Structures are given as C-alpha cells and as structure tokens.
Short mmCIF file of C-alpha atoms in Angstrom, two decimals:
data_model
loop_
_atom_site.label_atom_id
_atom_site.label_comp_id
_atom_site.label_asym_id
_atom_site.label_seq_id
_atom_site.Cartn_x
_atom_site.Cartn_y
_atom_site.Cartn_z
CA MET L 1113 66.59 65.84 -116.35
CA LEU L 1114 62.36 66.37 -116.38
CA SER L 1115 63.84 69.79 -118.05
CA THR L 1116 65.16 68.17 -121.14
CA THR L 1117 63.50 67.66 -124.00
CA ALA L 1118 63.90 64.08 -124.30
CA VAL L 1119 63.24 63.47 -120.99
CA ARG L 1120 59.54 64.80 -121.79
CA LEU L 1121 58.95 63.31 -125.07
CA SER L 1122 59.99 59.72 -123.28
CA ALA L 1123 57.18 60.81 -120.60
CA LEU L 1124 54.49 62.17 -123.17
CA TYR L 1125 55.25 58.70 -124.91
CA LEU L 1126 54.73 56.63 -121.76
CA GLY L 1127 52.13 58.08 -120.75
CA LEU L 1128 50.68 58.04 -124.19
CA PHE L 1129 51.38 54.24 -124.83
CA ALA L 1130 50.56 53.92 -121.60
CA LEU L 1131 46.60 55.43 -122.28
CA CYS L 1132 46.40 53.08 -125.33
CA ALA L 1133 47.28 49.94 -123.61
CA VAL L 1134 44.96 50.38 -120.85
CA ALA L 1135 42.26 51.45 -123.62
CA LEU L 1136 42.99 48.53 -125.43
CA VAL L 1137 43.16 45.84 -122.37
CA PHE L 1138 39.37 47.39 -121.49
CA TYR L 1139 38.40 46.89 -124.99
CA ILE L 1140 39.23 43.24 -125.34
CA THR L 1141 38.27 42.61 -121.33
CA SER L 1142 34.63 43.77 -122.44
CA ILE L 1143 34.31 42.28 -125.63
CA SER L 1144 35.47 38.86 -124.02
CA VAL L 1145 32.73 39.36 -121.31
CA GLY L 1146 29.92 40.59 -123.76
CA MET L 1147 31.06 37.07 -125.73
CA GLN L 1148 30.79 35.31 -122.29
CA HIS L 1149 27.43 36.68 -121.19
CA ASP L 1150 26.06 35.46 -124.91
CA ARG L 1151 27.52 32.30 -124.49
CA THR L 1152 25.82 32.21 -120.88
CA GLN L 1153 22.70 32.72 -122.20
CA GLU L 1154 22.90 30.71 -125.08
CA ILE L 1155 23.54 27.96 -122.61
CA ILE L 1156 20.41 28.65 -120.40
CA LEU L 1157 17.86 29.21 -123.34
CA SER L 1158 19.31 25.95 -124.43
CA GLU L 1159 19.05 24.26 -120.58
CA LEU L 1160 15.08 26.13 -120.69
CA ARG L 1161 14.26 24.29 -124.00
CA VAL L 1162 15.15 21.01 -122.42
CA VAL L 1163 13.28 20.98 -119.46
CA ALA L 1164 10.28 22.55 -120.55
CA THR L 1165 10.23 19.25 -122.89
CA SER L 1166 10.15 17.43 -119.47
CA TYR L 1167 7.52 19.20 -118.41
CA ARG L 1168 5.24 18.99 -120.79
CA ARG L 1169 6.00 15.35 -120.94
CA GLY L 1170 6.04 14.80 -117.55
CA GLY L 1171 4.19 17.73 -115.64
CA ILE L 1172 5.53 19.27 -112.27
CA THR L 1173 6.99 15.76 -111.37
CA GLY L 1174 9.01 15.23 -114.44
CA LEU L 1175 10.40 18.24 -114.50
CA VAL L 1176 11.20 17.97 -110.98
CA ARG L 1177 12.93 14.56 -111.62
CA THR L 1178 14.60 15.98 -114.64
CA ILE L 1179 15.67 18.83 -112.53
CA GLU L 1180 17.00 16.46 -109.67
CA ARG L 1181 19.16 14.07 -112.23
CA ARG L 1182 20.90 17.12 -114.37
CA SER L 1183 21.70 19.26 -111.06
CA ARG L 1184 24.43 15.97 -109.99
CA GLN L 1185 25.73 16.20 -113.04
CA PRO L 1186 29.26 17.00 -113.24
CA GLY L 1187 29.43 21.12 -113.83
CA ALA L 1188 25.91 21.45 -113.77
CA ASN L 1189 24.06 24.29 -114.32
CA LEU L 1190 21.93 26.46 -111.51
CA TYR L 1191 18.49 24.96 -111.35
CA ALA L 1192 15.42 25.94 -108.78
CA ILE L 1193 12.23 25.64 -108.53
CA ALA L 1194 10.30 27.40 -105.74
CA THR L 1195 7.02 27.67 -104.23
CA PRO L 1196 4.42 31.06 -105.02
CA SER L 1197 5.69 32.25 -101.31
CA GLY L 1198 9.30 31.61 -102.55
CA GLU L 1199 10.02 28.32 -100.83
CA LEU L 1200 12.69 26.36 -102.72
CA ILE L 1201 11.29 22.62 -103.15
CA ALA L 1202 13.97 21.58 -106.08
CA GLY L 1203 17.30 22.03 -107.82
CA ASN L 1204 20.81 22.55 -106.74
CA THR L 1205 20.50 26.09 -105.13
CA ALA L 1206 20.74 26.23 -101.10
CA SER L 1207 19.60 30.17 -101.21
CA ILE L 1208 19.26 32.52 -103.85
CA ALA L 1209 19.37 36.43 -103.06
CA PRO L 1210 16.32 38.18 -101.84
CA GLY L 1211 14.31 39.25 -105.25
CA VAL L 1212 15.42 37.41 -108.25
CA LEU L 1213 12.32 34.81 -108.30
CA ASP L 1214 10.27 37.88 -108.04
CA LEU L 1215 10.44 39.18 -111.59
CA GLU L 1216 10.21 36.60 -114.43
CA GLY L 1217 12.88 37.10 -117.19
CA TRP L 1218 16.26 37.63 -116.99
CA THR L 1219 17.74 38.47 -113.96
CA SER L 1220 19.50 42.59 -114.98
CA THR L 1221 22.52 41.91 -112.68
CA PRO L 1222 24.65 38.86 -111.49
CA PHE L 1223 22.97 37.62 -107.76
CA ARG L 1224 24.56 35.83 -104.90
CA TYR L 1225 23.48 32.55 -104.39
CA THR L 1226 25.10 28.97 -102.07
CA ARG L 1227 24.76 25.79 -103.40
CA LEU L 1228 23.70 22.51 -102.13
CA GLY L 1229 26.86 21.16 -99.66
CA ASP L 1230 28.75 24.20 -99.85
CA ALA L 1231 29.47 26.36 -96.48
CA GLU L 1232 27.20 29.41 -95.16
CA ASP L 1233 29.38 31.76 -96.16
CA GLU L 1234 30.59 31.05 -99.33
CA GLU L 1235 28.53 32.23 -102.48
CA HIS L 1236 28.66 32.55 -106.15
CA LEU L 1237 27.69 34.63 -108.95
CA ALA L 1238 25.19 34.07 -111.20
CA LEU L 1239 22.97 35.14 -113.99
CA ALA L 1240 19.68 33.10 -114.91
CA GLN L 1241 16.54 33.58 -116.69
CA VAL L 1242 12.93 32.79 -114.22
CA VAL L 1243 10.45 31.54 -115.79
CA GLY L 1244 6.50 31.04 -114.44
CA LEU L 1245 4.87 27.73 -114.59
CA PRO L 1246 0.90 27.90 -114.48
CA ASN L 1247 0.07 27.15 -110.62
CA GLY L 1248 2.30 30.03 -109.18
CA MET L 1249 5.56 28.06 -108.90
CA ARG L 1250 8.93 29.46 -110.63
CA LEU L 1251 10.89 27.63 -112.54
CA MET L 1252 14.69 29.03 -112.63
CA VAL L 1253 17.45 27.99 -114.51
CA GLY L 1254 21.30 30.10 -114.55
CA ARG L 1255 24.78 29.84 -114.99
CA ASP L 1256 27.59 30.24 -112.82
CA ILE L 1257 29.74 33.33 -113.71
CA GLY L 1258 32.21 32.77 -111.36
CA GLU L 1259 34.84 31.88 -113.88
CA ARG L 1260 34.00 34.63 -116.07
CA GLU L 1261 34.61 37.43 -112.99
CA GLN L 1262 37.90 35.13 -112.78
CA VAL L 1263 39.36 36.30 -115.66
CA ARG L 1264 38.36 39.54 -115.35
CA GLY L 1265 40.53 39.80 -112.57
CA LEU L 1266 43.08 38.03 -114.16
CA VAL L 1267 43.09 40.63 -116.95
CA ARG L 1268 42.93 43.72 -114.39
CA GLN L 1269 46.32 42.52 -112.31
CA ALA L 1270 47.84 41.34 -115.59
CA LEU L 1271 47.21 45.08 -116.48
CA VAL L 1272 48.37 46.63 -113.50
CA ARG L 1273 51.77 44.10 -113.25
CA ALA L 1274 52.27 45.58 -117.09
CA LEU L 1275 52.03 48.79 -116.76
CA ALA L 1276 54.65 48.70 -113.67
CA ILE L 1277 56.81 47.04 -115.83
CA MET L 1278 56.68 49.54 -118.21
CA PHE L 1279 56.85 52.81 -115.94
CA VAL L 1280 60.31 50.60 -114.36
CA GLY L 1281 61.67 50.38 -117.81
CA ALA L 1282 61.13 53.42 -118.83
CA LEU L 1283 62.51 55.08 -115.29
CA ALA L 1284 65.72 52.81 -116.10
CA ILE L 1285 65.46 54.21 -119.93
CA TRP L 1286 65.42 57.46 -118.49
CA PHE L 1287 68.55 56.60 -116.49
CA PHE L 1288 70.97 55.47 -119.14
CA VAL L 1289 69.39 56.88 -122.70
CA GLY L 1290 68.61 60.07 -121.28
CA ARG L 1291 72.16 60.59 -118.89
CA ARG L 1292 73.78 59.17 -122.05
CA ALA L 1293 72.02 61.80 -124.24
CA LEU L 1294 72.69 64.59 -121.83
CA ARG L 1295 76.33 64.27 -121.49
CA ARG L 1296 76.81 63.96 -125.01
CA ILE L 1297 75.18 67.36 -125.43
CA ASP L 1298 76.84 68.79 -122.12
CA HIS L 1299 80.46 68.26 -124.54
CA MET L 1300 78.79 69.60 -127.26
CA SER L 1301 78.05 72.64 -124.95
CA GLU L 1302 81.45 72.85 -123.52
CA ALA L 1303 83.08 72.36 -127.54
CA SER L 1304 80.73 75.28 -128.20
CA LYS L 1305 82.00 77.57 -125.64
CA LYS L 1306 85.77 77.09 -126.78
CA ILE L 1307 84.67 77.69 -130.16
CA MET L 1308 82.71 80.75 -128.88
CA ALA L 1309 85.86 81.88 -126.38
CA GLY L 1310 87.94 81.80 -130.32
CA ASP L 1311 89.48 78.34 -130.91
CA LEU L 1312 87.82 77.79 -134.23
CA SER L 1313 90.06 74.59 -134.35
CA GLN L 1314 87.57 73.04 -131.70
CA ARG L 1315 84.96 70.08 -133.55
CA LEU L 1316 81.42 69.06 -131.90
CA PRO L 1317 82.04 65.42 -130.67
CA VAL L 1318 81.01 63.05 -132.80
CA SER L 1319 80.40 59.36 -131.85
CA GLY L 1320 80.06 57.47 -135.09
CA SER L 1321 76.69 55.41 -134.16
CA GLY L 1322 74.62 58.21 -137.02
CA ASP L 1323 72.51 59.19 -134.84
CA GLU L 1324 70.94 62.28 -135.26
CA PHE L 1325 73.37 63.70 -132.81
CA ASP L 1326 75.94 63.01 -134.59
CA ARG L 1327 74.40 64.31 -138.21
CA LEU L 1328 74.15 67.42 -136.43
CA SER L 1329 77.37 67.78 -134.99
CA LEU L 1330 79.08 66.44 -138.47
CA SER L 1331 76.74 69.95 -140.24
CA LEU L 1332 77.85 72.47 -137.54
CA ASN L 1333 81.67 70.37 -138.00
CA ALA L 1334 81.46 71.31 -141.78
CA MET L 1335 79.79 74.75 -141.06
CA LEU L 1336 83.06 75.64 -138.86
CA GLY L 1337 85.49 74.35 -140.97
CA ARG L 1338 84.46 76.63 -143.78
CA ILE L 1339 84.41 79.67 -141.33
CA GLU L 1340 87.85 78.57 -140.20
CA ARG L 1341 89.25 78.35 -143.67
CA LEU L 1342 87.57 81.44 -144.51
CA ASN L 1343 89.05 83.80 -141.54
CA GLU L 1344 92.14 82.01 -142.02
CA GLY L 1345 91.91 83.38 -145.86
CA LEU L 1346 91.06 86.55 -144.20
CA ARG L 1347 94.15 87.10 -141.91
CA GLN L 1348 96.12 85.78 -144.85
CA VAL L 1349 94.62 88.42 -147.11
CA SER L 1350 94.95 90.89 -144.53
CA ASP L 1351 99.02 90.06 -144.07
CA ASN L 1352 99.37 90.45 -147.31
CA ILE L 1353 98.08 93.50 -148.18
CA ALA L 1354 99.63 95.30 -145.76
CA HIS L 1355 102.69 93.32 -147.30
CA ASP L 1356 102.04 93.82 -151.11
CA LEU L 1357 100.68 97.53 -150.75
CA LYS L 1358 103.28 98.80 -148.26
CA THR L 1359 105.71 99.06 -150.71
CA PRO L 1360 103.66 100.65 -154.00
CA LEU L 1361 102.50 103.06 -151.42
CA THR L 1362 105.90 104.02 -149.85
CA ARG L 1363 107.16 104.33 -153.18
CA LEU L 1364 103.92 106.46 -154.27
CA ARG L 1365 105.04 108.69 -151.33
CA ASN L 1366 108.87 108.99 -151.63
CA ARG L 1367 108.17 109.53 -155.95
CA ALA L 1368 105.83 112.62 -154.25
CA GLU L 1369 108.20 113.96 -151.57
CA ALA L 1370 111.39 113.87 -154.09
CA ALA L 1371 109.25 115.66 -156.76
CA LEU L 1372 108.46 118.27 -154.22
CA SER L 1373 112.11 118.93 -153.11
CA ALA L 1374 113.45 118.17 -156.60
CA ASP L 1375 115.20 121.25 -158.46
CA GLY L 1376 114.82 119.53 -161.65
CA GLY L 1377 111.59 122.38 -162.65
CA ALA L 1378 108.50 121.61 -164.47
CA ALA L 1379 109.70 118.60 -166.37
CA ALA L 1380 110.95 116.63 -163.26
CA LYS L 1381 107.76 117.70 -161.74
CA GLN L 1382 105.82 116.30 -164.42
CA GLU L 1383 107.65 112.84 -164.85
CA ALA L 1384 107.11 112.75 -160.98
CA LEU L 1385 103.54 112.63 -161.15
CA GLU L 1386 102.82 110.79 -164.23
CA GLN L 1387 104.67 107.66 -161.81
CA MET L 1388 102.41 108.20 -159.26
CA ILE L 1389 99.68 107.99 -161.41
CA ALA L 1390 100.71 104.96 -162.79
CA ASP L 1391 101.15 103.45 -159.34
CA SER L 1392 97.94 104.80 -158.84
CA ASP L 1393 96.55 102.74 -161.34
CA GLN L 1394 98.12 99.69 -160.41
CA LEU L 1395 96.57 100.10 -156.75
CA ILE L 1396 93.50 100.80 -157.98
CA ARG L 1397 93.58 98.13 -160.30
CA THR L 1398 94.71 95.46 -157.21
CA PHE L 1399 91.35 96.73 -155.40
CA ASN L 1400 89.04 96.16 -159.02
CA ALA L 1401 90.64 92.96 -158.69
CA LEU L 1402 89.74 92.35 -154.70
CA LEU L 1403 85.94 93.23 -154.98
CA MET L 1404 85.52 91.17 -158.04
CA ILE L 1405 87.08 88.35 -156.77
CA SER L 1406 84.78 88.44 -153.48
CA ARG L 1407 81.75 89.00 -155.44
CA VAL L 1408 81.96 86.50 -157.52
CA GLU L 1409 82.79 84.17 -154.38
CA ALA L 1410 79.56 85.67 -153.19
CA GLY L 1411 77.70 84.33 -156.26
CA SER L 1412 76.55 87.61 -156.96
CA SER L 1413 76.85 87.57 -160.39
CA THR L 1414 74.61 84.56 -160.78
CA ALA L 1415 71.60 86.39 -162.16
CA GLN L 1416 73.58 87.55 -165.32
CA MET L 1417 73.78 83.94 -166.32
CA SER L 1418 72.72 83.30 -169.96
CA ASP L 1419 73.98 81.00 -173.44
CA VAL L 1420 77.80 81.78 -173.42
CA ASP L 1421 79.33 81.04 -177.02
CA LEU L 1422 82.65 79.73 -175.36
CA SER L 1423 84.15 78.76 -178.78
CA GLY L 1424 83.88 82.37 -180.27
CA LEU L 1425 85.16 83.90 -176.38
CA ALA L 1426 88.25 81.92 -176.58
CA ARG L 1427 89.05 82.56 -180.25
CA ASP L 1428 88.67 86.30 -179.84
CA ALA L 1429 90.69 85.97 -176.27
CA SER L 1430 93.63 84.32 -178.62
CA GLU L 1431 93.26 87.03 -181.57
CA LEU L 1432 93.62 89.72 -178.94
CA TYR L 1433 96.64 88.45 -176.87
CA GLU L 1434 98.49 87.29 -180.12
CA PRO L 1435 99.94 90.66 -181.05
CA VAL L 1436 100.91 90.38 -177.13
CA ALA L 1437 102.51 87.44 -177.32
CA GLU L 1438 104.22 87.99 -180.63
CA GLU L 1439 106.07 91.38 -178.97
CA ALA L 1440 107.27 89.15 -176.52
CA GLY L 1441 108.67 86.51 -178.44
CA ILE L 1442 106.18 83.59 -177.98
CA SER L 1443 104.10 81.28 -180.24
CA LEU L 1444 100.99 81.27 -179.18
CA VAL L 1445 98.33 78.91 -181.17
CA ALA L 1446 94.79 78.13 -180.68
CA GLN L 1447 93.11 74.67 -180.89
CA ILE L 1448 89.25 75.36 -180.33
CA ALA L 1449 86.91 73.25 -181.17
CA PRO L 1450 83.50 75.08 -182.70
CA GLY L 1451 80.20 75.24 -180.98
CA ILE L 1452 80.35 74.51 -177.78
CA THR L 1453 78.26 76.85 -175.43
CA ILE L 1454 77.47 76.87 -171.94
CA ARG L 1455 75.27 78.50 -169.34
CA GLY L 1456 77.58 81.25 -167.74
CA ASN L 1457 78.52 84.86 -167.34
CA ARG L 1458 80.40 86.14 -170.40
CA GLU L 1459 82.67 89.00 -168.94
CA LEU L 1460 83.98 87.00 -165.89
CA LEU L 1461 84.68 83.94 -168.22
CA ALA L 1462 86.62 86.28 -170.58
CA GLN L 1463 88.22 87.88 -167.48
CA ALA L 1464 89.47 84.32 -166.42
CA LEU L 1465 90.65 83.02 -169.54
CA SER L 1466 92.25 86.59 -170.29
CA ASN L 1467 94.26 86.45 -166.49
CA LEU L 1468 95.73 82.26 -167.94
CA ILE L 1469 96.82 83.82 -171.22
CA ASP L 1470 98.20 86.57 -169.33
CA ASN L 1471 100.12 84.65 -166.78
CA ALA L 1472 101.60 82.22 -169.43
CA VAL L 1473 103.10 84.95 -171.31
CA LYS L 1474 104.57 86.68 -168.10
CA TYR L 1475 106.13 82.88 -167.25
CA ALA L 1476 107.13 81.68 -170.44
CA ALA L 1477 108.85 84.32 -172.12
CA ASP L 1478 112.53 83.06 -170.47
CA ALA L 1479 111.86 79.77 -172.00
CA PRO L 1480 113.16 79.01 -174.98
CA ALA L 1481 111.40 78.76 -178.24
CA SER L 1482 108.44 79.94 -175.84
CA GLU L 1483 105.36 78.46 -176.87
CA ILE L 1484 101.10 78.99 -175.41
CA THR L 1485 98.53 76.69 -176.54
CA VAL L 1486 95.12 77.64 -175.95
CA SER L 1487 92.38 75.14 -176.68
CA LEU L 1488 88.74 74.22 -175.77
CA ALA L 1489 87.35 70.34 -175.90
CA ARG L 1490 84.40 68.75 -175.33
CA ALA L 1491 85.41 66.03 -172.35
CA SER L 1492 83.27 63.42 -171.30
CA GLY L 1493 80.53 64.06 -168.14
CA GLY L 1494 79.13 66.59 -170.21
CA GLN L 1495 82.36 68.59 -169.14
CA VAL L 1496 84.22 71.26 -171.65
CA ARG L 1497 88.02 71.97 -170.75
CA LEU L 1498 89.27 75.52 -171.84
CA ALA L 1499 93.26 75.08 -171.31
CA VAL L 1500 96.33 77.48 -171.36
CA ILE L 1501 99.49 75.81 -171.60
CA ASP L 1502 102.97 77.03 -171.84
CA ASN L 1503 106.38 75.73 -171.77
CA GLY L 1504 107.30 77.98 -168.97
CA PRO L 1505 108.53 77.01 -165.63
CA GLY L 1506 105.56 75.99 -164.22
CA VAL L 1507 104.35 75.35 -161.02
CA PRO L 1508 105.62 72.51 -158.38
CA ALA L 1509 103.23 70.53 -156.67
CA ASN L 1510 103.64 71.05 -153.47
CA ARG L 1511 102.72 75.18 -154.35
CA ARG L 1512 99.80 74.32 -157.00
CA GLU L 1513 97.14 75.39 -153.39
CA ASP L 1514 99.30 78.16 -152.66
CA VAL L 1515 99.12 79.82 -156.25
CA VAL L 1516 94.62 80.34 -155.90
CA LYS L 1517 94.90 82.05 -152.83
CA ARG L 1518 95.21 86.11 -153.22
CA PHE L 1519 98.14 87.76 -153.23
CA VAL L 1520 100.70 84.42 -153.61
CA ARG L 1521 103.49 84.36 -155.79
CA LEU L 1522 106.30 82.12 -156.83
CA ASP L 1523 107.99 85.36 -157.33
CA GLU L 1524 108.91 86.07 -153.58
CA SER L 1525 111.32 88.71 -154.84
CA ARG L 1526 108.06 90.27 -157.13
CA SER L 1527 110.26 90.99 -160.05
CA LYS L 1528 107.86 90.53 -162.47
CA PRO L 1529 104.50 92.53 -162.50
CA GLY L 1530 101.42 91.40 -161.30
CA THR L 1531 99.46 91.34 -158.08
CA GLY L 1532 99.26 87.37 -157.02
CA LEU L 1533 95.39 87.83 -157.56
CA GLY L 1534 94.75 86.56 -161.51
CA LEU L 1535 94.37 82.56 -160.66
CA SER L 1536 92.53 83.68 -157.24
CA LEU L 1537 90.12 85.31 -159.55
CA VAL L 1538 90.44 81.85 -162.43
CA HIS L 1539 89.53 79.81 -159.12
CA ALA L 1540 86.87 81.61 -157.84
CA VAL L 1541 84.63 82.31 -161.54
CA ALA L 1542 85.40 78.46 -162.52
CA ALA L 1543 83.63 77.79 -158.85
CA LEU L 1544 80.67 80.11 -159.89
CA HIS L 1545 80.33 78.14 -163.01
CA GLY L 1546 80.19 75.10 -160.61
CA GLY L 1547 83.53 73.68 -162.35
CA GLN L 1548 86.78 73.75 -161.06
CA LEU L 1549 90.80 74.84 -161.89
CA LEU L 1550 93.04 72.18 -162.63
CA LEU L 1551 96.88 72.77 -162.35
CA ASP L 1552 99.04 70.20 -163.87
CA ASP L 1553 102.67 69.96 -165.69
CA ALA L 1554 102.47 70.37 -169.29
CA LYS L 1555 105.11 68.35 -169.81
CA PRO L 1556 105.38 65.38 -166.99
CA GLY L 1557 108.40 64.34 -165.88
CA ALA L 1558 110.72 67.05 -166.88
CA GLU L 1559 113.19 68.70 -165.29
CA GLU L 1560 113.50 71.82 -167.31
CA ASN L 1561 110.96 73.84 -167.89
CA PRO L 1562 108.08 71.50 -167.29
CA GLY L 1563 105.34 74.10 -168.11
CA LEU L 1564 102.23 74.41 -166.84
CA ALA L 1565 98.45 73.50 -167.82
CA ALA L 1566 96.01 75.57 -166.13
CA VAL L 1567 92.19 73.92 -166.96
CA MET L 1568 89.22 75.35 -166.27
CA ALA L 1569 86.42 71.82 -166.22
CA LEU L 1570 83.45 73.41 -167.08
CA PRO L 1571 79.84 71.46 -167.16
CA GLY L 1572 76.70 72.27 -169.67
CA GLY L 1573 78.65 72.41 -172.71
CA THR L 1574 76.52 71.77 -175.64
#
C-alpha cells in the first residue's frame, strides 16, 4: 500500500495536518501562558501597592501585620519578609529557593518554595517581585504558578492524545479507503489486460459513486466504444471491399482474357478494351469515394470552410439534374428559400446534395408518377434543412442505420449501378458541418412506395 499514490498523499496530508496542529497548539499555549504571566504580574503589582500603603502608614510593624493578615486569607498570594541575613520573619512561606531574595526586581525564572504547613518534600513554583526596604530587609510578593503549569501539562497531554487518535484514524482510513481504491484499480487493470488481449467489448468498471475513478472509467469507456465501432467499421469495410470489388475485378480479368483469345479482329478487341476502361473507371470512382469519406471523417477539409450560398448551390444542383430526371421520366421540383448562407465547404456540400439527388433518381424511376422534390428552408433553433424527397420504395425503418455504412446496399442483387458509398459520404459531410443526416418516409403510413425524405439538418443558417 505504501507504494500507491493515494496512500502517499494521505500520509503527506496527515503529516502536514499534524504539523499544523502541533504548531497551532504551541501557539495557543504560548499565548495563554503569556496572558497568565501578564495577569500574574498585574496581581503582584496591585498587591505591592496595597502593602506599600501599609508600610507608609505603620512602618515595618504595620507592614508585618498587613502581610500576616493577608497571608491567612483563602487563595492568598505568596508573602515573605526577610532580614538582611536572609532569615524569614513574616509571611506564609516556610522556605524559598536560594538566591531569590538576593536580587531586587522580578524573578527571571519561576522558583521553588514551600508554604507554611506543607510537608517538607512538597514544593511549588512561583513568580515574584522582590523589594528592598530602607533598613536592609527584603519584601517579596509573589504568586503561585502551579495552575499555569497544570494547564500547560493538560494541553500537552491533549495534544499527544489527539495526535494518537489521528494516527489511528489515518491507519483505519488507509486500511479501508486505500484497500477499496486498490481493489478498483486492480479491476481496471484486469479489464485493461483483457482489452489489450483483443477483447474490445470489455469496459472499465463503474461503481456509480461519481468520483474521479468513475469519471476516468466513463471517459475511457467512451473511447473504447469509439475504437470498437471504428474497428467494426473497418472490418465491415474490408469485407465489403473484398465482396464488392471482387466481382468487377473478376469481370475485368475475364474480359481481358476473352479479348486475347477472341478471333473477332480489331473491332472486338477495341470493344473489350472500352468495356475494361469503363470497369476501371468504376473502380477508380469507388476508391475516390472511399478516400473522400476518410478525409471528411478525419476533418481534413475543415481548413477550407467559407461562407456558402446554400440557396444558390441547391438551385444549381436542381438545374443540373433536371435533364437527367426528365430523361428517366421523373419530375424534379425545386422549393428553395432564397438568401440562405452557411459556413461550410462548398465542394463537399455540392457532392453530398448530388449524391442524394442521384440516389433519388435511381430508386424513384420505377415508381408511378415519379417525382423528386429538392427543398431548402430555415428551421427552428438556427438550423437549415436541405432535403431531397422522392416517391420511390423508400428505406425500411430497421435499415436506416445500415444504409449510411460503407458498401451497404438494399439492392442485394446489385442490379442497379452504384457502390453503396453515396449515403456514407452524405452522412460524413453532415457530421463535418456539425449537422446530421435524417432519413424518414416521405409519405408516412403508405404501404407501397412510401418514398424517402433524406434531410441534411445543418446549423448556422443566416
């Protein structure tokens, strides 16, 4: 446990707290002792003024009577009158430490004494002031400081007990809290080992307490979920690339082989070469689309952001595809609000809109009275909605999350042209611009040809 950061920090905090507590106790004790010392001196000076008055009025006889009377009172101060030779002739002291009466003024340090009536081995501590009388005698007035020393002893004893309790409490906290933290770290380490072994479905444990371990686990779990999705997407893309590109590559090889073995002359070889070039162009388009999606998802186009006239872009795309739609027997209608501008990448937005219209033309051509609507309008919350709506077969609700994945096509037979990358690019472009791609039925509740409403919800419309 001593090798863990948590325990070391706890020990550091305990040591710092104990140091501050000791310093605080000594500071308060010194202040208390100083205040008691000042109070003791005030009491002694006040008592000296009283006995000085008696001395002035009655001389040495009056001084002795006053001291004898005051020394018998409960809680009396310390009194002593000594001859020039040091013999005690009055007061309530039986003996005084040697040298105390030799110097006039305040005693520099506490001295030991015994009171009249005490046992010989019973000594006390006192502070006093010694005053010399005109006839060579000495007057001492002092006060017992045993109470002050008792207070100091009690404070020290309380400090020692408090430090002992804190130490025991710290050990208990280390044992319970530290062990709990270590167990959680061990669980996280075990989960990490499983993740490093390849099991990306593992997640770090979350206790639900909301502490720093939980916050770290939630962040790492979100990262692991993202990594798992990316790995799954990479696996799916690899599988789909192998599946979708195997057929055109095989067809390309077969045509090259047939052209080599054919006896149709130069015309047949020319036709085979043209078909091979067309297949190669389709493969190149597929790889270009994959590269563009990867770049968009990586955010490499964010540096090319500028103000884009989305209304003008939508009108240009509608006019560009109108002849294509007419040739397929489809009516293309544009409902575009004027003057809508957003911050974005014009080329990517144009490519995304072209993909939506191309998908609509492809799948709405077989519907009766085929119609495509390209609309652009402002929405609440500062959003704009760029939509392409058709009356084709639509996309089932349970497949809408799948169709935005790479190479996923509802046409399992691959009878219609395409690569299955169009909606993936649209989804990536919408995310790059801080928006989203929304797919819904154009005619909710319709049993046949409910159509598809593909909407790019983008922020920042002005």
